[in-house]
PDB file of C-alpha atoms and ligand atoms in Angstrom:
ATOM      1  CA  UNK Z 818      23.434  -7.358  52.230  1.00  0.00           C
ATOM      2  CA  UNK Z 819      26.393  -9.089  54.077  1.00  0.00           C
ATOM      3  CA  UNK Z 820      25.924  -9.655  58.164  1.00  0.00           C
ATOM      4  CA  UNK Z 821      29.012 -10.018  59.880  1.00  0.00           C
ATOM      5  CA  UNK Z 822      28.828 -11.689  63.568  1.00  0.00           C
ATOM      6  CA  UNK Z 823      32.098  -9.878  65.334  1.00  0.00           C
ATOM      7  CA  UNK Z 824      30.396 -11.421  68.858  1.00  0.00           C
ATOM      8  CA  UNK Z 825      33.049 -13.004  71.036  1.00  0.00           C
ATOM      9  CA  UNK Z 826      31.121 -13.941  73.877  1.00  0.00           C
ATOM     10  CA  UNK Z 827      26.704 -14.626  74.464  1.00  0.00           C
ATOM     11  CA  UNK Z 828      25.241 -11.936  72.711  1.00  0.00           C
ATOM     12  CA  UNK Z 829      22.234 -11.863  69.791  1.00  0.00           C
ATOM     13  CA  UNK Z 830      23.854  -8.884  68.345  1.00  0.00           C
ATOM     14  CA  UNK Z 831      23.938  -8.903  64.944  1.00  0.00           C
ATOM     15  CA  UNK Z 832      26.247  -6.184  62.790  1.00  0.00           C
ATOM     16  CA  UNK Z 833      25.054  -5.435  59.460  1.00  0.00           C
ATOM     17  CA  UNK Z 834      27.339  -3.265  57.506  1.00  0.00           C
ATOM     18  CA  UNK Z 835      25.836  -0.377  55.652  1.00  0.00           C
ATOM     19  CA  UNK Z 836      28.656   0.636  53.084  1.00  0.00           C
ATOM     20  CA  UNK Z 837      32.193   0.010  52.063  1.00  0.00           C
ATOM     21  CA  UNK Z 838      33.738   2.188  54.702  1.00  0.00           C
ATOM     22  CA  UNK Z 839      31.325   3.455  57.062  1.00  0.00           C
ATOM     23  CA  UNK Z 840      28.201   2.817  59.375  1.00  0.00           C
ATOM     24  CA  UNK Z 841      26.499  -0.731  60.666  1.00  0.00           C
ATOM     25  CA  UNK Z 842      23.481  -1.507  61.970  1.00  0.00           C
ATOM     26  CA  UNK Z 843      23.084  -3.231  65.205  1.00  0.00           C
ATOM     27  CA  UNK Z 844      20.098  -5.544  65.619  1.00  0.00           C
ATOM     28  CA  UNK Z 845      19.546  -7.967  68.233  1.00  0.00           C
ATOM     29  CA  UNK Z 846      19.572  -5.778  71.303  1.00  0.00           C
ATOM     30  CA  UNK Z 847      17.260  -3.659  73.381  1.00  0.00           C
ATOM     31  CA  UNK Z 848      19.670  -0.710  74.435  1.00  0.00           C
ATOM     32  CA  UNK Z 849      16.922   0.841  76.881  1.00  0.00           C
ATOM     33  CA  UNK Z 850      18.109  -2.186  79.100  1.00  0.00           C
ATOM     34  CA  UNK Z 851      21.674  -2.841  80.858  1.00  0.00           C
ATOM     35  CA  UNK Z 852      23.940  -4.316  78.260  1.00  0.00           C
ATOM     36  CA  UNK Z 853      25.652  -7.394  79.034  1.00  0.00           C
ATOM     37  CA  UNK Z 854      29.642  -7.429  78.562  1.00  0.00           C
ATOM     38  CA  UNK Z 855      29.513  -9.239  75.759  1.00  0.00           C
ATOM     39  CA  UNK Z 856      26.901  -6.670  74.295  1.00  0.00           C
ATOM     40  CA  UNK Z 857      29.289  -4.195  75.190  1.00  0.00           C
ATOM     41  CA  UNK Z 858      32.244  -5.498  73.332  1.00  0.00           C
ATOM     42  CA  UNK Z 859      30.476  -6.165  70.290  1.00  0.00           C
ATOM     43  CA  UNK Z 860      29.385  -2.702  70.068  1.00  0.00           C
ATOM     44  CA  UNK Z 861      32.770  -1.188  70.683  1.00  0.00           C
ATOM     45  CA  UNK Z 862      34.295  -3.639  68.054  1.00  0.00           C
ATOM     46  CA  UNK Z 863      31.565  -2.361  65.608  1.00  0.00           C
ATOM     47  CA  UNK Z 864      32.514   1.022  66.304  1.00  0.00           C
ATOM     48  CA  UNK Z 865      35.974   0.992  65.661  1.00  0.00           C
ATOM     49  CA  UNK Z 866      35.408  -0.869  62.218  1.00  0.00           C
ATOM     50  CA  UNK Z 867      32.770   0.940  61.159  1.00  0.00           C
ATOM     51  CA  UNK Z 868      33.249   4.516  62.711  1.00  0.00           C
ATOM     52  CA  UNK Z 869      29.197   5.082  63.683  1.00  0.00           C
ATOM     53  CA  UNK Z 870      26.473   2.459  64.506  1.00  0.00           C
ATOM     54  CA  UNK Z 871      22.803   2.766  64.342  1.00  0.00           C
ATOM     55  CA  UNK Z 872      19.912   1.054  65.964  1.00  0.00           C
ATOM     56  CA  UNK Z 873      16.271   1.030  65.054  1.00  0.00           C
ATOM     57  CA  UNK Z 874      12.966   0.956  66.956  1.00  0.00           C
ATOM     58  CA  UNK Z 875      14.370   1.833  70.378  1.00  0.00           C
ATOM     59  CA  UNK Z 876      12.264   2.995  73.309  1.00  0.00           C
ATOM     60  CA  UNK Z 877      14.407   5.349  75.173  1.00  0.00           C
ATOM     61  CA  UNK Z 878      13.665   8.706  77.235  1.00  0.00           C
ATOM     62  CA  UNK Z 879      16.198  10.658  78.271  1.00  0.00           C
ATOM     63  CA  UNK Z 880      17.167   8.842  81.326  1.00  0.00           C
ATOM     64  CA  UNK Z 881      17.425   5.813  79.323  1.00  0.00           C
ATOM     65  CA  UNK Z 882      19.450   7.604  76.681  1.00  0.00           C
ATOM     66  CA  UNK Z 883      22.015   8.828  79.373  1.00  0.00           C
ATOM     67  CA  UNK Z 884      22.140   5.346  81.210  1.00  0.00           C
ATOM     68  CA  UNK Z 885      22.889   3.669  77.969  1.00  0.00           C
ATOM     69  CA  UNK Z 886      25.718   6.281  77.020  1.00  0.00           C
ATOM     70  CA  UNK Z 887      27.237   5.986  80.692  1.00  0.00           C
ATOM     71  CA  UNK Z 888      27.903   2.075  79.666  1.00  0.00           C
ATOM     72  CA  UNK Z 889      30.594   3.324  77.332  1.00  0.00           C
ATOM     73  CA  UNK Z 890      32.067   6.649  79.395  1.00  0.00           C
ATOM     74  CA  UNK Z 891      31.697   9.478  81.641  1.00  0.00           C
ATOM     75  CA  UNK Z 892      28.368  11.510  80.096  1.00  0.00           C
ATOM     76  CA  UNK Z 893      29.501  15.348  79.726  1.00  0.00           C
ATOM     77  CA  UNK Z 894      26.950  18.311  79.858  1.00  0.00           C
ATOM     78  CA  UNK Z 895      24.832  18.692  76.828  1.00  0.00           C
ATOM     79  CA  UNK Z 896      27.310  21.246  75.298  1.00  0.00           C
ATOM     80  CA  UNK Z 897      29.861  24.126  76.578  1.00  0.00           C
ATOM     81  CA  UNK Z 898      27.273  26.556  75.333  1.00  0.00           C
ATOM     82  CA  UNK Z 899      23.928  24.943  76.218  1.00  0.00           C
ATOM     83  CA  UNK Z 900      23.015  27.398  79.311  1.00  0.00           C
ATOM     84  CA  UNK Z 901      19.739  26.845  80.325  1.00  0.00           C
ATOM     85  CA  UNK Z 902      18.551  25.299  77.398  1.00  0.00           C
ATOM     86  CA  UNK Z 903      18.787  21.450  78.327  1.00  0.00           C
ATOM     87  CA  UNK Z 904      15.108  20.080  79.388  1.00  0.00           C
ATOM     88  CA  UNK Z 905      14.772  20.422  83.162  1.00  0.00           C
ATOM     89  CA  UNK Z 906      16.437  17.835  85.072  1.00  0.00           C
ATOM     90  CA  UNK Z 907      18.539  16.800  82.299  1.00  0.00           C
ATOM     91  CA  UNK Z 908      21.585  18.564  81.953  1.00  0.00           C
ATOM     92  CA  UNK Z 909      23.301  16.372  79.811  1.00  0.00           C
ATOM     93  CA  UNK Z 910      20.462  16.454  77.092  1.00  0.00           C
ATOM     94  CA  UNK Z 911      21.378  18.603  74.033  1.00  0.00           C
ATOM     95  CA  UNK Z 912      18.439  18.859  71.960  1.00  0.00           C
ATOM     96  CA  UNK Z 913      18.617  18.957  68.270  1.00  0.00           C
ATOM     97  CA  UNK Z 914      16.100  20.992  66.485  1.00  0.00           C
ATOM     98  CA  UNK Z 915      15.555  24.245  64.553  1.00  0.00           C
ATOM     99  CA  UNK Z 916      13.670  25.866  67.411  1.00  0.00           C
ATOM    100  CA  UNK Z 917      16.126  24.781  69.804  1.00  0.00           C
ATOM    101  CA  UNK Z 918      18.837  26.025  67.688  1.00  0.00           C
ATOM    102  CA  UNK Z 919      17.021  29.318  67.462  1.00  0.00           C
ATOM    103  CA  UNK Z 920      16.539  29.421  71.261  1.00  0.00           C
ATOM    104  CA  UNK Z 921      20.293  28.728  71.831  1.00  0.00           C
ATOM    105  CA  UNK Z 922      22.109  30.797  69.454  1.00  0.00           C
ATOM    106  CA  UNK Z 923      19.597  33.395  67.823  1.00  0.00           C
ATOM    107  CA  UNK Z 924      17.234  32.781  64.566  1.00  0.00           C
ATOM    108  CA  UNK Z 925      20.352  33.761  62.281  1.00  0.00           C
ATOM    109  CA  UNK Z 926      22.536  30.824  63.212  1.00  0.00           C
ATOM    110  CA  UNK Z 927      21.255  28.653  60.861  1.00  0.00           C
ATOM    111  CA  UNK Z 928      20.859  30.674  57.939  1.00  0.00           C
ATOM    112  CA  UNK Z 929      24.529  31.608  58.292  1.00  0.00           C
ATOM    113  CA  UNK Z 930      25.283  27.829  58.320  1.00  0.00           C
ATOM    114  CA  UNK Z 931      23.140  27.407  55.208  1.00  0.00           C
ATOM    115  CA  UNK Z 932      24.635  29.712  53.285  1.00  0.00           C
ATOM    116  CA  UNK Z 933      28.502  28.522  54.026  1.00  0.00           C
ATOM    117  CA  UNK Z 934      27.484  25.062  52.193  1.00  0.00           C
ATOM    118  CA  UNK Z 935      28.203  21.523  53.697  1.00  0.00           C
ATOM    119  CA  UNK Z 936      29.403  21.770  57.240  1.00  0.00           C
ATOM    120  CA  UNK Z 937      31.154  18.343  57.784  1.00  0.00           C
ATOM    121  CA  UNK Z 938      32.373  18.154  61.598  1.00  0.00           C
ATOM    122  CA  UNK Z 939      32.717  15.996  64.490  1.00  0.00           C
ATOM    123  CA  UNK Z 940      31.373  17.718  67.565  1.00  0.00           C
ATOM    124  CA  UNK Z 941      32.872  20.554  69.235  1.00  0.00           C
ATOM    125  CA  UNK Z 942      36.318  20.192  68.197  1.00  0.00           C
ATOM    126  CA  UNK Z 943      37.154  23.607  69.822  1.00  0.00           C
ATOM    127  CA  UNK Z 944      37.379  21.843  72.736  1.00  0.00           C
ATOM    128  CA  UNK Z 945      41.079  20.804  74.565  1.00  0.00           C
ATOM    129  CA  UNK Z 946      39.287  17.178  74.807  1.00  0.00           C
ATOM    130  CA  UNK Z 947      36.428  17.205  72.113  1.00  0.00           C
ATOM    131  CA  UNK Z 948      33.681  14.487  73.229  1.00  0.00           C
ATOM    132  CA  UNK Z 949      34.816  11.013  72.158  1.00  0.00           C
ATOM    133  CA  UNK Z 950      31.552   9.771  71.113  1.00  0.00           C
ATOM    134  CA  UNK Z 951      27.888  10.831  70.263  1.00  0.00           C
ATOM    135  CA  UNK Z 952      24.637   9.307  70.801  1.00  0.00           C
ATOM    136  CA  UNK Z 953      21.627  10.826  68.814  1.00  0.00           C
ATOM    137  CA  UNK Z 954      18.060   9.619  69.419  1.00  0.00           C
ATOM    138  CA  UNK Z 955      15.455  10.507  66.988  1.00  0.00           C
ATOM    139  CA  UNK Z 956      12.018  11.733  68.632  1.00  0.00           C
ATOM    140  CA  UNK Z 957      10.461  13.330  65.804  1.00  0.00           C
ATOM    141  CA  UNK Z 958      11.106  12.858  61.886  1.00  0.00           C
ATOM    142  CA  UNK Z 959      10.089  14.493  58.891  1.00  0.00           C
ATOM    143  CA  UNK Z 960       8.294  11.844  56.548  1.00  0.00           C
ATOM    144  CA  UNK Z 961      10.957  12.683  53.801  1.00  0.00           C
ATOM    145  CA  UNK Z 962      14.575  15.157  54.222  1.00  0.00           C
ATOM    146  CA  UNK Z 963      16.303  15.405  57.254  1.00  0.00           C
ATOM    147  CA  UNK Z 964      19.060  12.239  56.702  1.00  0.00           C
ATOM    148  CA  UNK Z 965      22.523  12.564  58.385  1.00  0.00           C
ATOM    149  CA  UNK Z 966      25.369  11.681  56.421  1.00  0.00           C
ATOM    150  CA  UNK Z 967      28.562  10.215  58.163  1.00  0.00           C
ATOM    151  CA  UNK Z 968      32.075   9.556  56.707  1.00  0.00           C
ATOM    152  CA  UNK Z 969      35.188   7.707  57.892  1.00  0.00           C
ATOM    153  CA  UNK Z 970      38.149   9.955  58.267  1.00  0.00           C
ATOM    154  CA  UNK Z 971      40.655   7.040  58.516  1.00  0.00           C
ATOM    155  CA  UNK Z 972      39.438   5.598  54.943  1.00  0.00           C
ATOM    156  CA  UNK Z 973      40.176   9.564  53.970  1.00  0.00           C
ATOM    157  CA  UNK Z 974      43.751   9.136  55.366  1.00  0.00           C
ATOM    158  CA  UNK Z 975      44.364   6.206  53.867  1.00  0.00           C
ATOM    159  CA  UNK Z 976      43.138   7.387  50.356  1.00  0.00           C
ATOM    160  CA  UNK Z 977      45.879  10.132  50.552  1.00  0.00           C
ATOM    161  CA  UNK Z 978      49.031   9.588  48.583  1.00  0.00           C
ATOM    162  CA  UNK Z 979      52.041   8.390  50.925  1.00  0.00           C
ATOM    163  CA  UNK Z 980      53.604  11.883  50.234  1.00  0.00           C
ATOM    164  CA  UNK Z 981      50.778  13.657  51.278  1.00  0.00           C
ATOM    165  CA  UNK Z 982      50.049  11.736  54.199  1.00  0.00           C
ATOM    166  CA  UNK Z 983      53.915  12.346  55.146  1.00  0.00           C
ATOM    167  CA  UNK Z 984      53.438  16.246  54.516  1.00  0.00           C
ATOM    168  CA  UNK Z 985      50.321  16.316  56.829  1.00  0.00           C
ATOM    169  CA  UNK Z 986      51.554  14.297  59.501  1.00  0.00           C
ATOM    170  CA  UNK Z 987      53.386  17.156  60.998  1.00  0.00           C
ATOM    171  CA  UNK Z 988      51.002  19.921  60.887  1.00  0.00           C
ATOM    172  CA  UNK Z 989      48.894  21.315  63.388  1.00  0.00           C
ATOM    173  CA  UNK Z 990      45.698  23.426  63.256  1.00  0.00           C
ATOM    174  CA  UNK Z 991      43.335  25.974  65.016  1.00  0.00           C
ATOM    175  CA  UNK Z 992      39.592  25.103  65.885  1.00  0.00           C
ATOM    176  CA  UNK Z 993      37.688  27.496  66.892  1.00  0.00           C
ATOM    177  CA  UNK Z 994      33.807  27.824  67.546  1.00  0.00           C
ATOM    178  CA  UNK Z 995      32.158  30.314  65.351  1.00  0.00           C
ATOM    179  CA  UNK Z 996      35.401  31.339  63.214  1.00  0.00           C
ATOM    180  CA  UNK Z 997      34.500  29.576  59.793  1.00  0.00           C
ATOM    181  CA  UNK Z 998      30.808  31.337  60.171  1.00  0.00           C
ATOM    182  CA  UNK Z 999      32.241  34.644  61.347  1.00  0.00           C
ATOM    183  CA  UNK Z1000      29.971  34.476  64.239  1.00  0.00           C
ATOM    184  CA  UNK Z1001      32.628  36.466  66.082  1.00  0.00           C
ATOM    185  CA  UNK Z1002      30.954  39.470  64.340  1.00  0.00           C
ATOM    186  CA  UNK Z1003      27.603  38.454  65.003  1.00  0.00           C
ATOM    187  CA  UNK Z1004      25.036  40.840  66.686  1.00  0.00           C
ATOM    188  CA  UNK Z1005      22.922  37.599  67.787  1.00  0.00           C
ATOM    189  CA  UNK Z1006      23.250  35.323  70.964  1.00  0.00           C
ATOM    190  CA  UNK Z1007      26.029  33.238  69.056  1.00  0.00           C
ATOM    191  CA  UNK Z1008      27.904  36.355  68.789  1.00  0.00           C
ATOM    192  CA  UNK Z1009      27.760  37.061  72.570  1.00  0.00           C
ATOM    193  CA  UNK Z1010      28.657  33.463  73.096  1.00  0.00           C
ATOM    194  CA  UNK Z1011      31.738  33.187  70.973  1.00  0.00           C
ATOM    195  CA  UNK Z1012      33.166  36.469  72.241  1.00  0.00           C
ATOM    196  CA  UNK Z1013      32.265  36.208  76.033  1.00  0.00           C
ATOM    197  CA  UNK Z1014      33.321  32.476  76.174  1.00  0.00           C
ATOM    198  CA  UNK Z1015      35.646  31.757  73.254  1.00  0.00           C
ATOM    199  CA  UNK Z1016      36.480  28.166  72.608  1.00  0.00           C
ATOM    200  CA  UNK Z1017      39.582  27.188  70.664  1.00  0.00           C
ATOM    201  CA  UNK Z1018      42.333  24.644  70.379  1.00  0.00           C
ATOM    202  CA  UNK Z1019      45.333  23.455  68.259  1.00  0.00           C
ATOM    203  CA  UNK Z1020      44.891  20.164  67.430  1.00  0.00           C
ATOM    204  CA  UNK Z1021      47.223  17.895  65.027  1.00  0.00           C
ATOM    205  CA  UNK Z1022      45.980  18.163  61.735  1.00  0.00           C
ATOM    206  CA  UNK Z1023      46.359  14.145  61.864  1.00  0.00           C
ATOM    207  CA  UNK Z1024      45.295  12.429  65.041  1.00  0.00           C
ATOM    208  CA  UNK Z1025      46.167   8.812  66.018  1.00  0.00           C
ATOM    209  CA  UNK Z1026      43.000   7.143  67.429  1.00  0.00           C
ATOM    210  CA  UNK Z1027      43.679   6.299  71.112  1.00  0.00           C
ATOM    211  CA  UNK Z1028      42.095   2.807  70.625  1.00  0.00           C
ATOM    212  CA  UNK Z1029      42.794   1.551  67.313  1.00  0.00           C
ATOM    213  CA  UNK Z1030      46.009   3.110  66.833  1.00  0.00           C
ATOM    214  CA  UNK Z1031      44.877   4.456  63.327  1.00  0.00           C
ATOM    215  CA  UNK Z1032      45.661   7.614  61.972  1.00  0.00           C
ATOM    216  CA  UNK Z1033      42.986   9.731  60.774  1.00  0.00           C
ATOM    217  CA  UNK Z1034      42.484  13.570  59.100  1.00  0.00           C
ATOM    218  CA  UNK Z1035      41.485  15.600  62.163  1.00  0.00           C
ATOM    219  CA  UNK Z1036      40.111  18.906  60.247  1.00  0.00           C
ATOM    220  CA  UNK Z1037      36.420  19.963  59.498  1.00  0.00           C
ATOM    221  CA  UNK Z1038      34.687  22.658  57.559  1.00  0.00           C
ATOM    222  CA  UNK Z1039      33.003  23.614  60.539  1.00  0.00           C
ATOM    223  CA  UNK Z1040      35.481  24.735  63.236  1.00  0.00           C
ATOM    224  CA  UNK Z1041      38.738  24.598  61.382  1.00  0.00           C
ATOM    225  CA  UNK Z1042      39.968  27.799  60.960  1.00  0.00           C
ATOM    226  CA  UNK Z1043      43.558  27.441  59.424  1.00  0.00           C
ATOM    227  CA  UNK Z1044      46.715  25.099  59.444  1.00  0.00           C
ATOM    228  CA  UNK Z1045      49.187  27.322  61.888  1.00  0.00           C
ATOM    229  CA  UNK Z1046      52.538  26.073  60.247  1.00  0.00           C
ATOM    230  CA  UNK Z1047      51.248  27.342  56.924  1.00  0.00           C
ATOM    231  CA  UNK Z1048      50.574  31.011  55.523  1.00  0.00           C
ATOM    232  CA  UNK Z1049      47.269  31.793  55.194  1.00  0.00           C
ATOM    233  CA  UNK Z1050      46.947  31.085  51.415  1.00  0.00           C
ATOM    234  CA  UNK Z1051      49.052  27.643  51.842  1.00  0.00           C
ATOM    235  CA  UNK Z1052      46.756  26.864  54.823  1.00  0.00           C
ATOM    236  CA  UNK Z1053      43.337  27.524  52.684  1.00  0.00           C
ATOM    237  CA  UNK Z1054      44.788  25.139  49.912  1.00  0.00           C
ATOM    238  CA  UNK Z1055      45.645  22.236  51.889  1.00  0.00           C
ATOM    239  CA  UNK Z1056      42.807  22.589  53.929  1.00  0.00           C
ATOM    240  CA  UNK Z1057      40.297  22.763  50.469  1.00  0.00           C
ATOM    241  CA  UNK Z1058      42.514  19.199  49.562  1.00  0.00           C
ATOM    242  CA  UNK Z1059      41.255  17.742  52.608  1.00  0.00           C
ATOM    243  CA  UNK Z1060      37.530  18.994  52.469  1.00  0.00           C
ATOM    244  CA  UNK Z1061      37.071  17.748  49.116  1.00  0.00           C
ATOM    245  CA  UNK Z1062      38.300  14.282  50.461  1.00  0.00           C
ATOM    246  CA  UNK Z1063      36.385  13.901  53.264  1.00  0.00           C
ATOM    247  CA  UNK Z1064      33.497  14.674  51.035  1.00  0.00           C
ATOM    248  CA  UNK Z1065      33.820  11.802  48.604  1.00  0.00           C
ATOM    249  CA  UNK Z1066      30.952   9.653  48.496  1.00  0.00           C
ATOM    250  CA  UNK Z1067      32.698   6.448  48.845  1.00  0.00           C
ATOM    251  CA  UNK Z1068      33.536   7.042  52.613  1.00  0.00           C
ATOM    252  CA  UNK Z1069      30.290   7.899  53.513  1.00  0.00           C
ATOM    253  CA  UNK Z1070      26.670   6.598  54.638  1.00  0.00           C
ATOM    254  CA  UNK Z1071      23.544   8.195  54.302  1.00  0.00           C
ATOM    255  CA  UNK Z1072      21.165   7.347  57.669  1.00  0.00           C
ATOM    256  CA  UNK Z1073      17.594   7.805  57.115  1.00  0.00           C
ATOM    257  CA  UNK Z1074      15.720   8.526  60.617  1.00  0.00           C
ATOM    258  CA  UNK Z1075      12.574   7.256  62.135  1.00  0.00           C
ATOM    259  CA  UNK Z1076      11.292   7.895  65.525  1.00  0.00           C
ATOM    260  CA  UNK Z1077      13.172   5.443  67.944  1.00  0.00           C
ATOM    261  CA  UNK Z1078      16.345   5.474  65.728  1.00  0.00           C
ATOM    262  CA  UNK Z1079      19.532   5.841  67.434  1.00  0.00           C
ATOM    263  CA  UNK Z1080      23.054   6.778  66.038  1.00  0.00           C
ATOM    264  CA  UNK Z1081      25.894   5.886  68.075  1.00  0.00           C
ATOM    265  CA  UNK Z1082      29.300   7.316  66.375  1.00  0.00           C
ATOM    266  CA  UNK Z1083      33.072   8.085  67.286  1.00  0.00           C
ATOM    267  CA  UNK Z1084      34.149  11.656  66.970  1.00  0.00           C
ATOM    268  CA  UNK Z1085      37.559  10.671  66.598  1.00  0.00           C
ATOM    269  CA  UNK Z1086      37.176   8.356  63.797  1.00  0.00           C
ATOM    270  CA  UNK Z1087      34.304  10.243  61.849  1.00  0.00           C
ATOM    271  CA  UNK Z1088      32.693  13.457  60.746  1.00  0.00           C
ATOM    272  CA  UNK Z1089      28.633  14.039  59.975  1.00  0.00           C
ATOM    273  CA  UNK Z1090      26.911  16.261  58.006  1.00  0.00           C
ATOM    274  CA  UNK Z1091      23.649  17.676  59.489  1.00  0.00           C
ATOM    275  CA  UNK Z1092      20.809  18.007  56.942  1.00  0.00           C
ATOM    276  CA  UNK Z1093      19.835  21.112  55.485  1.00  0.00           C
ATOM    277  CA  UNK Z1094      17.121  19.694  53.263  1.00  0.00           C
ATOM    278  CA  UNK Z1095      13.901  20.113  55.398  1.00  0.00           C
ATOM    279  CA  UNK Z1096      13.481  23.186  57.055  1.00  0.00           C
ATOM    280  CA  UNK Z1097      11.932  25.024  54.016  1.00  0.00           C
ATOM    281  CA  UNK Z1098       9.157  21.836  54.765  1.00  0.00           C
ATOM    282  CA  UNK Z1099       6.370  22.270  57.298  1.00  0.00           C
ATOM    283  CA  UNK Z1100       7.646  19.225  59.227  1.00  0.00           C
ATOM    284  CA  UNK Z1101       9.257  18.902  62.518  1.00  0.00           C
ATOM    285  CA  UNK Z1102      12.404  16.927  63.394  1.00  0.00           C
ATOM    286  CA  UNK Z1103      13.409  16.619  66.966  1.00  0.00           C
ATOM    287  CA  UNK Z1104      16.443  14.445  67.888  1.00  0.00           C
ATOM    288  CA  UNK Z1105      18.196  14.767  71.516  1.00  0.00           C
ATOM    289  CA  UNK Z1106      22.088  13.992  71.757  1.00  0.00           C
ATOM    290  CA  UNK Z1107      24.439  12.975  74.415  1.00  0.00           C
ATOM    291  CA  UNK Z1108      28.235  12.961  74.055  1.00  0.00           C
ATOM    292  CA  UNK Z1109      31.384  11.073  76.056  1.00  0.00           C
ATOM    293  CA  UNK Z1110      34.129  12.894  78.072  1.00  0.00           C
ATOM    294  CA  UNK Z1111      36.567  12.775  75.355  1.00  0.00           C
ATOM    295  CA  UNK Z1112      40.645  12.680  75.397  1.00  0.00           C
ATOM    296  CA  UNK Z1113      42.970  15.214  74.213  1.00  0.00           C
ATOM    297  CA  UNK Z1114      44.201  14.593  70.590  1.00  0.00           C
ATOM    298  CA  UNK Z1115      47.947  13.261  69.938  1.00  0.00           C
ATOM    299  CA  UNK Z1116      49.385  13.355  66.517  1.00  0.00           C
ATOM    300  CA  UNK Z1117      51.803  10.896  65.105  1.00  0.00           C
ATOM    301  CA  UNK Z1118      54.331  12.678  66.447  1.00  0.00           C
ATOM    302  CA  UNK Z1119      52.949  12.206  69.888  1.00  0.00           C
ATOM    303  CA  UNK Z1120      52.487  15.932  70.487  1.00  0.00           C
ATOM    304  CA  UNK Z1121      49.230  16.620  72.232  1.00  0.00           C
ATOM    305  CA  UNK Z1122      46.813  19.418  71.177  1.00  0.00           C
ATOM    306  CA  UNK Z1123      47.061  22.823  73.241  1.00  0.00           C
ATOM    307  CA  UNK Z1124      44.006  24.883  74.765  1.00  0.00           C
ATOM    308  CA  UNK Z1125      43.875  28.698  73.275  1.00  0.00           C
ATOM    309  CA  UNK Z1126      40.491  29.380  75.358  1.00  0.00           C
ATOM    310  CA  UNK Z1127      38.304  27.284  77.095  1.00  0.00           C
ATOM    311  CA  UNK Z1128      38.148  24.544  79.936  1.00  0.00           C
ATOM    312  CA  UNK Z1129      38.722  21.137  79.948  1.00  0.00           C
ATOM    313  CA  UNK Z1130      35.152  19.255  79.248  1.00  0.00           C
ATOM    314  CA  UNK Z1131      34.582  16.810  81.815  1.00  0.00           C
ATOM    315  CA  UNK Z1132      31.519  14.719  83.433  1.00  0.00           C
ATOM    316  CA  UNK Z1133      28.068  16.473  83.906  1.00  0.00           C
TER     317      UNK Z1133
HETATM  318  C1  SIN L1370      24.810  16.948  65.327  1.00  0.00           C
HETATM  319  O1  SIN L1370      25.159  17.896  64.395  1.00  0.00           O
HETATM  320  O2  SIN L1370      25.173  16.595  66.444  1.00  0.00           O
HETATM  321  C2  SIN L1370      23.313  16.714  64.924  1.00  0.00           C
HETATM  322  C3  SIN L1370      22.884  16.069  63.715  1.00  0.00           C
HETATM  323  C4  SIN L1370      21.475  16.160  62.734  1.00  0.00           C
HETATM  324  O3  SIN L1370      21.022  16.952  62.976  1.00  0.00           O
HETATM  325  O4  SIN L1370      21.348  14.726  62.268  1.00  0.00           O
END
């Protein structure tokens, strides 16, 4: 395994890349304690290069996870649809587990997701300012199964031919919570949520990353309903082409969780795939996520996203 030292100042951090494009393991730091400036710089630089970074064997509770996140930006509430599901005293914590999803959305939600095939996504892209980063911490993990896969959407953009890049650079797409899974018709809690509190925005299909200036493919299977500049049929073909490129194995990394593992990713440069391979087993999987306040996406032509429904998602 190659070891890369990206440090600028005094830090013991080691950045160990895990695939050719995406993901690096960060060693040599206890993230339950305040980070030095050099540690933060090293972690930010690794995120810019690898889009998602992983830590092992960390000892974080909810408060320490929030404190870690707050060193990289403002922490959002758990989720626009969290309601009263966050753990008492921690409105920033979004728990990821089958039981938490059933409580939040109703039990049909996960089944419908399963039927729809792989749902690559970045977190809550229907918002006008989707969270910039997510920090996910494992508390209970199954002995096997339940891995999360991440991909690098700057690499996906670079891998397209120049003509296709030029074509998609000017397009915009609608992202809507629940639309790709027809939750608007659901009789369950998720149906009430998306009907009473719809979340939708028009985002550029190609987003310019505000820190690295890289162009990234900014559509995803979970939230992107259609490309608004094309006919529905044209939109379907173009989205399918992009979704196929997003799923190319060479851009991805697969992360096997252990209790105490933490993943920290940039939602503006990566998509992830939540696992569906453990729910038929009699094993628990409980993780906790916090997200950072994001910026409003901007396309290569300088145009910002537009909100169709929902509020700016500010700090908790
Ligand atoms: C998420 O989509 O943020 C959760 C990913 C996971 O369950 O691994």
